[in-house]
Tab-separated table of C-alpha atoms in Angstrom:
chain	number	residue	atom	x	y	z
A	1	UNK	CA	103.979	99.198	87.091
A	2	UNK	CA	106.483	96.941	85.698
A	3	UNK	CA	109.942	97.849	86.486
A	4	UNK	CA	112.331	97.390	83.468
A	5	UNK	CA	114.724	95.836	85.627
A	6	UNK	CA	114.505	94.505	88.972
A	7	UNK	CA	116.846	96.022	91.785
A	8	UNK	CA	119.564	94.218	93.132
A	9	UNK	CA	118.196	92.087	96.575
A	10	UNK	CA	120.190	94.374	98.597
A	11	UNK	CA	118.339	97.639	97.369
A	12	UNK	CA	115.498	95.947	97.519
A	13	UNK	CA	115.985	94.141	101.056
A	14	UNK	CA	116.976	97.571	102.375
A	15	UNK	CA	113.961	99.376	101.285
A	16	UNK	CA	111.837	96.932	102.760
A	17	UNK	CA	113.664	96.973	106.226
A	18	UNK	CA	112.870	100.609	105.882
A	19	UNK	CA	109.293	100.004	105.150
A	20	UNK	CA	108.818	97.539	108.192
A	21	UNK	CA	111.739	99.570	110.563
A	22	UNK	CA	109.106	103.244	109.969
A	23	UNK	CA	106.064	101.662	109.894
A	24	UNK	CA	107.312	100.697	113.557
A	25	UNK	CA	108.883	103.873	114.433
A	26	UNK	CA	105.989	105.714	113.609
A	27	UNK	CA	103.967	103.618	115.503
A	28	UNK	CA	105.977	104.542	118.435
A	29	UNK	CA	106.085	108.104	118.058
A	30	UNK	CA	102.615	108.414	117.063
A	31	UNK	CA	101.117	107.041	119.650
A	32	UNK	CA	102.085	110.047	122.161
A	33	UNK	CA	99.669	111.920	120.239
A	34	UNK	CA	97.115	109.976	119.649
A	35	UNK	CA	93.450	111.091	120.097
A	36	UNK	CA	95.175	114.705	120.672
A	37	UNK	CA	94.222	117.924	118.519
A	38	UNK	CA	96.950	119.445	116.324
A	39	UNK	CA	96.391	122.236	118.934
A	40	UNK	CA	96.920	120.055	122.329
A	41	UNK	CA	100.028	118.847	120.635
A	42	UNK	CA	101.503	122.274	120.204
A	43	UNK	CA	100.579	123.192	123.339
A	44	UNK	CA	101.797	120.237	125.425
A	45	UNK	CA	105.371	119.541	122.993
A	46	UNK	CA	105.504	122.688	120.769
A	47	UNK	CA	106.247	120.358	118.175
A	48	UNK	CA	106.262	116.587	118.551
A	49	UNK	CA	109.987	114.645	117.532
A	50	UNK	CA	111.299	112.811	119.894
A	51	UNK	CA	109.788	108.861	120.988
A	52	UNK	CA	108.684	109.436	124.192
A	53	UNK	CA	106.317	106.896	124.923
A	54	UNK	CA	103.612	108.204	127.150
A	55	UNK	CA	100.006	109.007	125.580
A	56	UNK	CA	97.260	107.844	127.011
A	57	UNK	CA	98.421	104.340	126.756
A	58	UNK	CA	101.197	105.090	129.170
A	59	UNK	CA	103.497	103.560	126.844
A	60	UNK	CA	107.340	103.497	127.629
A	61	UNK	CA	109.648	104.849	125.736
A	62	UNK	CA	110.166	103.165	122.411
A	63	UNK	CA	107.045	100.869	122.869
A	64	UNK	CA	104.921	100.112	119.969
A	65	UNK	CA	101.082	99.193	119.592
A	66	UNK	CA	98.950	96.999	117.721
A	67	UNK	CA	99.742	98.281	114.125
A	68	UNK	CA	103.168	96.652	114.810
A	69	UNK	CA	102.590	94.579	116.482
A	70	UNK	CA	99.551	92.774	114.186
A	71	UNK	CA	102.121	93.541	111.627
A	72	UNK	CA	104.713	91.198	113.174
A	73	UNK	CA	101.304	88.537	113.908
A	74	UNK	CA	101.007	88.204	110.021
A	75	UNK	CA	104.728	88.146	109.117
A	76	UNK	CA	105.179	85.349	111.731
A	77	UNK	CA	102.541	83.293	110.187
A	78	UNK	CA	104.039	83.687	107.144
A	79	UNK	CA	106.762	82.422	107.923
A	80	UNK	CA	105.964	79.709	110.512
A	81	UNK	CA	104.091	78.247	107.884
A	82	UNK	CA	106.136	78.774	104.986
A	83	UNK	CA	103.774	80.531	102.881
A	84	UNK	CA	100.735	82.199	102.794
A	85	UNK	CA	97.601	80.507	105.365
A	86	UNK	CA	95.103	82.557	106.294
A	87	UNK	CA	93.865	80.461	109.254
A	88	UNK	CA	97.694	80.540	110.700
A	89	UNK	CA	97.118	84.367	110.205
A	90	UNK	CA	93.933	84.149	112.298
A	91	UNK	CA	95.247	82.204	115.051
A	92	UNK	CA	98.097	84.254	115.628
A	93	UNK	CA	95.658	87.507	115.551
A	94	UNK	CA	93.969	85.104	118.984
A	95	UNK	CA	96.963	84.115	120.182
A	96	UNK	CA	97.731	88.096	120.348
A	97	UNK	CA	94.447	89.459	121.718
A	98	UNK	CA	94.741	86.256	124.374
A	99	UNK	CA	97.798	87.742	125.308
A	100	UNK	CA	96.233	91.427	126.451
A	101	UNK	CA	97.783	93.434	124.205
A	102	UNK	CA	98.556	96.886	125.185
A	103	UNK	CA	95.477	97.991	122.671
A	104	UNK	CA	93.278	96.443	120.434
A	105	UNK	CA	90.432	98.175	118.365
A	106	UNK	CA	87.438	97.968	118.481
A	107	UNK	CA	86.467	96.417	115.213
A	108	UNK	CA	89.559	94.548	115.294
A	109	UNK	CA	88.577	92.906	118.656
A	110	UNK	CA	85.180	92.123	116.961
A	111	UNK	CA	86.422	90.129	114.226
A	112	UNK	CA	89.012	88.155	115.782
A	113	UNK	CA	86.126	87.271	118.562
A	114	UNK	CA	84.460	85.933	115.468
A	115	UNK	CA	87.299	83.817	114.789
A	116	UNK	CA	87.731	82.558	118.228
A	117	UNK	CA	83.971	81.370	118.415
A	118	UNK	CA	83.081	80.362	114.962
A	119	UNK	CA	86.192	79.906	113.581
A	120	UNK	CA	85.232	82.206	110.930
A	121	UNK	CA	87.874	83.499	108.236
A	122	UNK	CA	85.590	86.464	106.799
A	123	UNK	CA	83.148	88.538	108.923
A	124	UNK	CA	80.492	89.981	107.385
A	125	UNK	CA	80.104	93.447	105.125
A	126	UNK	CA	79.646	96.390	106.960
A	127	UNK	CA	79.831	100.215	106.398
A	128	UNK	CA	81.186	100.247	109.696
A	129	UNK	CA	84.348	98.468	109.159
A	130	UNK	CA	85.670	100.955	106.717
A	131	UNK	CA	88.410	101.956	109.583
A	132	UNK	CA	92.238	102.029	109.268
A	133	UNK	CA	92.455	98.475	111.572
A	134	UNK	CA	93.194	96.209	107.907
A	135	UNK	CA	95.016	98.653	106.311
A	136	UNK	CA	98.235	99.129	109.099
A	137	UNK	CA	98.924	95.701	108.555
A	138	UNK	CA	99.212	94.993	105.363
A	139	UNK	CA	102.739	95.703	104.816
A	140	UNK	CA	103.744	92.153	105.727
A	141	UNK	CA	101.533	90.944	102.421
A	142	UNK	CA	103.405	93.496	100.214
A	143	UNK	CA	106.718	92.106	101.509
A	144	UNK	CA	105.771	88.628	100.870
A	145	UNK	CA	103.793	89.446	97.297
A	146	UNK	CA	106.704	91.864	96.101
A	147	UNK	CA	106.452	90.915	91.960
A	148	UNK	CA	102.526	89.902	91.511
A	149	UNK	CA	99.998	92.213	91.710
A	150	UNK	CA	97.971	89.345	91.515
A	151	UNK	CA	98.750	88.083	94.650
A	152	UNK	CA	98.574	90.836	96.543
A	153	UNK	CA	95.194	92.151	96.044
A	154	UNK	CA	94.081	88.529	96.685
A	155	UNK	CA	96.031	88.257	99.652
A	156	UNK	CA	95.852	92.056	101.458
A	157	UNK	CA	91.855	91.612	100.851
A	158	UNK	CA	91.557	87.913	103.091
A	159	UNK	CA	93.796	89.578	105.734
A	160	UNK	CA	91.787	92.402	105.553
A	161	UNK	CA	88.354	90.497	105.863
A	162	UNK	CA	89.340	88.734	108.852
A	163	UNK	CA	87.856	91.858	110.668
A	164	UNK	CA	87.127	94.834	108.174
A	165	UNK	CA	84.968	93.952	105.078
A	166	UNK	CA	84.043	97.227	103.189
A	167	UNK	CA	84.893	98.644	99.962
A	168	UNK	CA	86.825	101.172	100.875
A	169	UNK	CA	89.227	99.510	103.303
A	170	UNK	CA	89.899	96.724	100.588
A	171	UNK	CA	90.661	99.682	97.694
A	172	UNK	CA	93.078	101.255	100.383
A	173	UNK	CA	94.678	97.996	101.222
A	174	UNK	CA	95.176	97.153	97.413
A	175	UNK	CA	96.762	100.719	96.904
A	176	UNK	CA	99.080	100.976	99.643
A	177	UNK	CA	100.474	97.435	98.608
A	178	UNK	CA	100.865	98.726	95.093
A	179	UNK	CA	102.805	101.850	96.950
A	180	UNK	CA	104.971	99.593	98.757
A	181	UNK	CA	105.834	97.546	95.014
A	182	UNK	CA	106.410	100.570	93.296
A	183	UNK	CA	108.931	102.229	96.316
A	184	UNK	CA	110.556	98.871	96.690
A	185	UNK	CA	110.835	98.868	92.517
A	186	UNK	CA	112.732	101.989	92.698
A	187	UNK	CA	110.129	104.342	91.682
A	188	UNK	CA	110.822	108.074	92.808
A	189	UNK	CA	108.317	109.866	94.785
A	190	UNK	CA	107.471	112.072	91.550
A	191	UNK	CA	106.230	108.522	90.018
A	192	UNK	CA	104.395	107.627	92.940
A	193	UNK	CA	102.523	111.227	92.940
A	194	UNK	CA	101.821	110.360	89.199
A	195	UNK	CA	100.129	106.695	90.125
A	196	UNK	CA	98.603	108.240	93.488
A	197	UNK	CA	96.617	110.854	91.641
A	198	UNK	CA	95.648	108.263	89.138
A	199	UNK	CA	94.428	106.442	91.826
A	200	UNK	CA	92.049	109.131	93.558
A	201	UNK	CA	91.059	109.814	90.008
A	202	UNK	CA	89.381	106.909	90.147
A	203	UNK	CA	88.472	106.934	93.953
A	204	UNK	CA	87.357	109.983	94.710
A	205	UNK	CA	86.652	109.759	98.156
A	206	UNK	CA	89.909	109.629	98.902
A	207	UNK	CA	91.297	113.141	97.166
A	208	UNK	CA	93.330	114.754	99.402
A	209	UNK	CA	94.147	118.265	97.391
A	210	UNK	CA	93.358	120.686	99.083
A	211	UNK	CA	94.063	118.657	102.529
A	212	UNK	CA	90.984	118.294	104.870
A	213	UNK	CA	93.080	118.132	107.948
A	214	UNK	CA	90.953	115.310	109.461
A	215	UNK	CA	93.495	112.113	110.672
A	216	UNK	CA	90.599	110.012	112.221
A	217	UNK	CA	90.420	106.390	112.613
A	218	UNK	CA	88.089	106.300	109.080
A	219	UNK	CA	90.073	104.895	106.817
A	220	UNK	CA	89.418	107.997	103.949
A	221	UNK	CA	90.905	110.323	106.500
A	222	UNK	CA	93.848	108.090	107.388
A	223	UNK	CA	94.457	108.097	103.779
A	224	UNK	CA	94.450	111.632	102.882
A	225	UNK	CA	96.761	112.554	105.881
A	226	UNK	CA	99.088	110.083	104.990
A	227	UNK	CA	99.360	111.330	101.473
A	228	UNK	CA	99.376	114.448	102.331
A	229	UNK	CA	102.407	114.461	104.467
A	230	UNK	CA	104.202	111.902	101.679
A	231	UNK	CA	103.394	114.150	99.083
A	232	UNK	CA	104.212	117.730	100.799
A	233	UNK	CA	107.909	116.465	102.196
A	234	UNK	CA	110.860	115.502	100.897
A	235	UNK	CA	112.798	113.574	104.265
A	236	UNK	CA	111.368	110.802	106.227
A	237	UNK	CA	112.082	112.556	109.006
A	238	UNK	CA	109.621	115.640	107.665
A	239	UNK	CA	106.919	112.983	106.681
A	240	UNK	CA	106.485	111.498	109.847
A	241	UNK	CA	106.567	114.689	111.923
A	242	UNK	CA	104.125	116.614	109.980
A	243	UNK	CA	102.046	113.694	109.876
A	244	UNK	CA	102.116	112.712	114.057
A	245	UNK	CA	101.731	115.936	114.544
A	246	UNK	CA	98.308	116.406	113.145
A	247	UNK	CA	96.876	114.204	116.543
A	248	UNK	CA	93.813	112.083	115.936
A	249	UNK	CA	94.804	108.362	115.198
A	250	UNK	CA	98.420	109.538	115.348
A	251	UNK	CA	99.969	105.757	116.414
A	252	UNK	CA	98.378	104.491	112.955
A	253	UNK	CA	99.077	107.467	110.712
A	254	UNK	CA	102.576	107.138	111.580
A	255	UNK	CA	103.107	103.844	111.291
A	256	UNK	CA	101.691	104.212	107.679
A	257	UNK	CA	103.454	106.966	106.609
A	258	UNK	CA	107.022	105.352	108.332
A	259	UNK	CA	106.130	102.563	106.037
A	260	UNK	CA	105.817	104.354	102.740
A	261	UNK	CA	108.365	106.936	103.405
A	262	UNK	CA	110.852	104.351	104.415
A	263	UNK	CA	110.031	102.454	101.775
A	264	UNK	CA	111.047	105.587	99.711
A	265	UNK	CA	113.781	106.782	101.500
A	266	UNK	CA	115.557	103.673	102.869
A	267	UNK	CA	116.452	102.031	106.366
A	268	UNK	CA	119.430	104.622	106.292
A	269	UNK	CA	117.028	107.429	105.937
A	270	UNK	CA	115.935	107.144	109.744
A	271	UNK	CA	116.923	109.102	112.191
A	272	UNK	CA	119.299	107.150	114.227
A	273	UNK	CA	117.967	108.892	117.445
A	274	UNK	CA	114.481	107.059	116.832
A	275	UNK	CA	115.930	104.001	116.023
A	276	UNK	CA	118.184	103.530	119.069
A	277	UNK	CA	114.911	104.337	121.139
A	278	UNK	CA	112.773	102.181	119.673
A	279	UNK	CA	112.154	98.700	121.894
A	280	UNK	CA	115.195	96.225	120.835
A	281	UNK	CA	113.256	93.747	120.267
A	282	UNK	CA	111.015	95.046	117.884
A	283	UNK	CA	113.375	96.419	116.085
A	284	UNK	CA	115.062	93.013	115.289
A	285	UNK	CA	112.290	90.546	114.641
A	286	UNK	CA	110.736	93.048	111.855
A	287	UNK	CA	114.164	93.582	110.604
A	288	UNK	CA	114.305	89.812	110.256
A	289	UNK	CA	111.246	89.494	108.562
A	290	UNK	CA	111.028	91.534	106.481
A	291	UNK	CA	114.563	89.793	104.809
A	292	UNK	CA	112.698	86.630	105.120
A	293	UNK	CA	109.324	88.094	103.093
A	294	UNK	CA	111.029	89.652	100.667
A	295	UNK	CA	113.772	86.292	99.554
A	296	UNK	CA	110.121	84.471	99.637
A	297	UNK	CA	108.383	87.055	96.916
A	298	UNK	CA	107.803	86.342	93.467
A	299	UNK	CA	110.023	89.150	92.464
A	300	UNK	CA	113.320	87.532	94.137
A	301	UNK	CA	112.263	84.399	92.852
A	302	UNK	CA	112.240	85.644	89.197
A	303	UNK	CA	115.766	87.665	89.691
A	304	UNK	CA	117.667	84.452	91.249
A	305	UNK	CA	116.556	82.893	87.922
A	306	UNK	CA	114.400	79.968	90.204
């Protein structure tokens, strides 16, 4: 999509902060229910608002996991090494998993392994890599790509291949960045139905009408509940809700959907009762880069006349 105009910075700045601002808050509230049932959830919380911490991470209050937090690994690269380097991206994944994160998956772990002993950029194809693990990261990319398609399938796909290398992760990772341009564009939510049911037009697998109900770690399901819940609501609030509170791999479900929907909605669009629990910290650094990605983009570039 090419916008006919581009969006002043601060409409643009402030959708972004919303992107990277939900993708963490939905992290946090997600991942109270993760590996629950929609049933366990209703039984344990009636229904599941409020960021809690707690799960079976033990989490505090407010405390994020590795979708944020590998987020916030490839932002920093970024912008420690003013521009795009995929081997800065790598060794900050190390640097992270050295560290003892709170949680780390599986396939995740695998590939970053591969880094650390064969200082491999690209692990090999594998039908069992199509998980969510590349695809809750890639909002930094978008940020930092914002104005060249181009660049961002190139770039979301090398991230991505640093530990998942199948088809269908890469076509998820290309569509959520083109999400995340549109949104940041100013396209409505109407528009982005339009594209999205272009898009499982042409990708099947991924077709979400009528809703299967499944929110697994596969990266089809973790899709389809995220559009789902973007498609059937109309607040961010209601997005990210419905969506944590259909369990399974609840901590990366709402971190997606908290990215699209703020990107949608806006920073403003949050609840301030999430955002005053979410961990300080956090909640500065991706505030700060996500300013700093977006003045680097293409599209910022062009409208400052540079």
């Amino acid at each position: 999509m090419q916008p006919e105009h581009i969006p002043e910075r601060t409409q643009i700045v402030d959708k972004a902060k919303g992107a990277f601002v939900g993708l963490a808050v939905g992290d946090a509230l997600g991942a109270t229910c993760e590996f629950m049932t929609p049933q366990e959830i209703k039984q344990q919380y009636g229904v599941h608002k409020q960021i809690i911490g707690k799960g079976w991470l033990y989490l505090k209050a407010g405390q994020v996991t590795d979708d944020t937090e590998m987020s916030m690994c490839i932002g920093r690269a970024i912008r420690n090494s003013n521009g795009w380097n995929l081997g800065a991206i790598a060794e900050a994944f190390a640097d992270w998993m050295r560290g003892r994160p709170v949680d780390v998956g599986s396939t995740c772990a695998r590939g970053i392994r591969n880094y650390i002993l064969n200082q491999s950029l690209e692990v090999a194809p594998s039908r069992w890599s199509a998980g969510n693990g590349a695809l809750m990261r890639m909002l930094p990319v978008a940020l930092y790509t914002l104005g060249s398609e181009e660049l961002l399938a190139q770039y979301v796909v090398e991230q991505a291949h640093l530990t998942h290398n199948n088809p269908l992760s890469d076509v998820a990772c290309i569509f959520f960045g083109r999400l995340l341009h549109y949104a940041m564009m100013g396209a409505s939510l109407s528009q982005l139905f339009i594209y999205t049911d272009d898009f499982v037009g042409n990708y099947p697998d991924f077709r979400y009408s009528p809703y299967p109900g499944k929110s697994s770690a596969f990266v089809v399901e973790t899709v389809q509940t995220v559009f789902h819940f973007l498609f059937s609501t109309t607040t961010f609030e209601d997005a990210l809700i419905g969506t944590v509170n259909q369990g399974g791999d609840a901590d990366t479900t709402g971190a997606l959907i908290g990215m699209l929907a703020g990107a949608v909605y806006g920073e403003d669009a949050i609840p301030k009762r999430w955002l005053k629990k979410l961990d300080s910290r956090v909640y500065s650094e991706v505030g700060e880069l996500s300013e700093y990605l977006v003045d680097q983009s293409p599209a910022l570039a062009i409208n400052s006349g540079d």
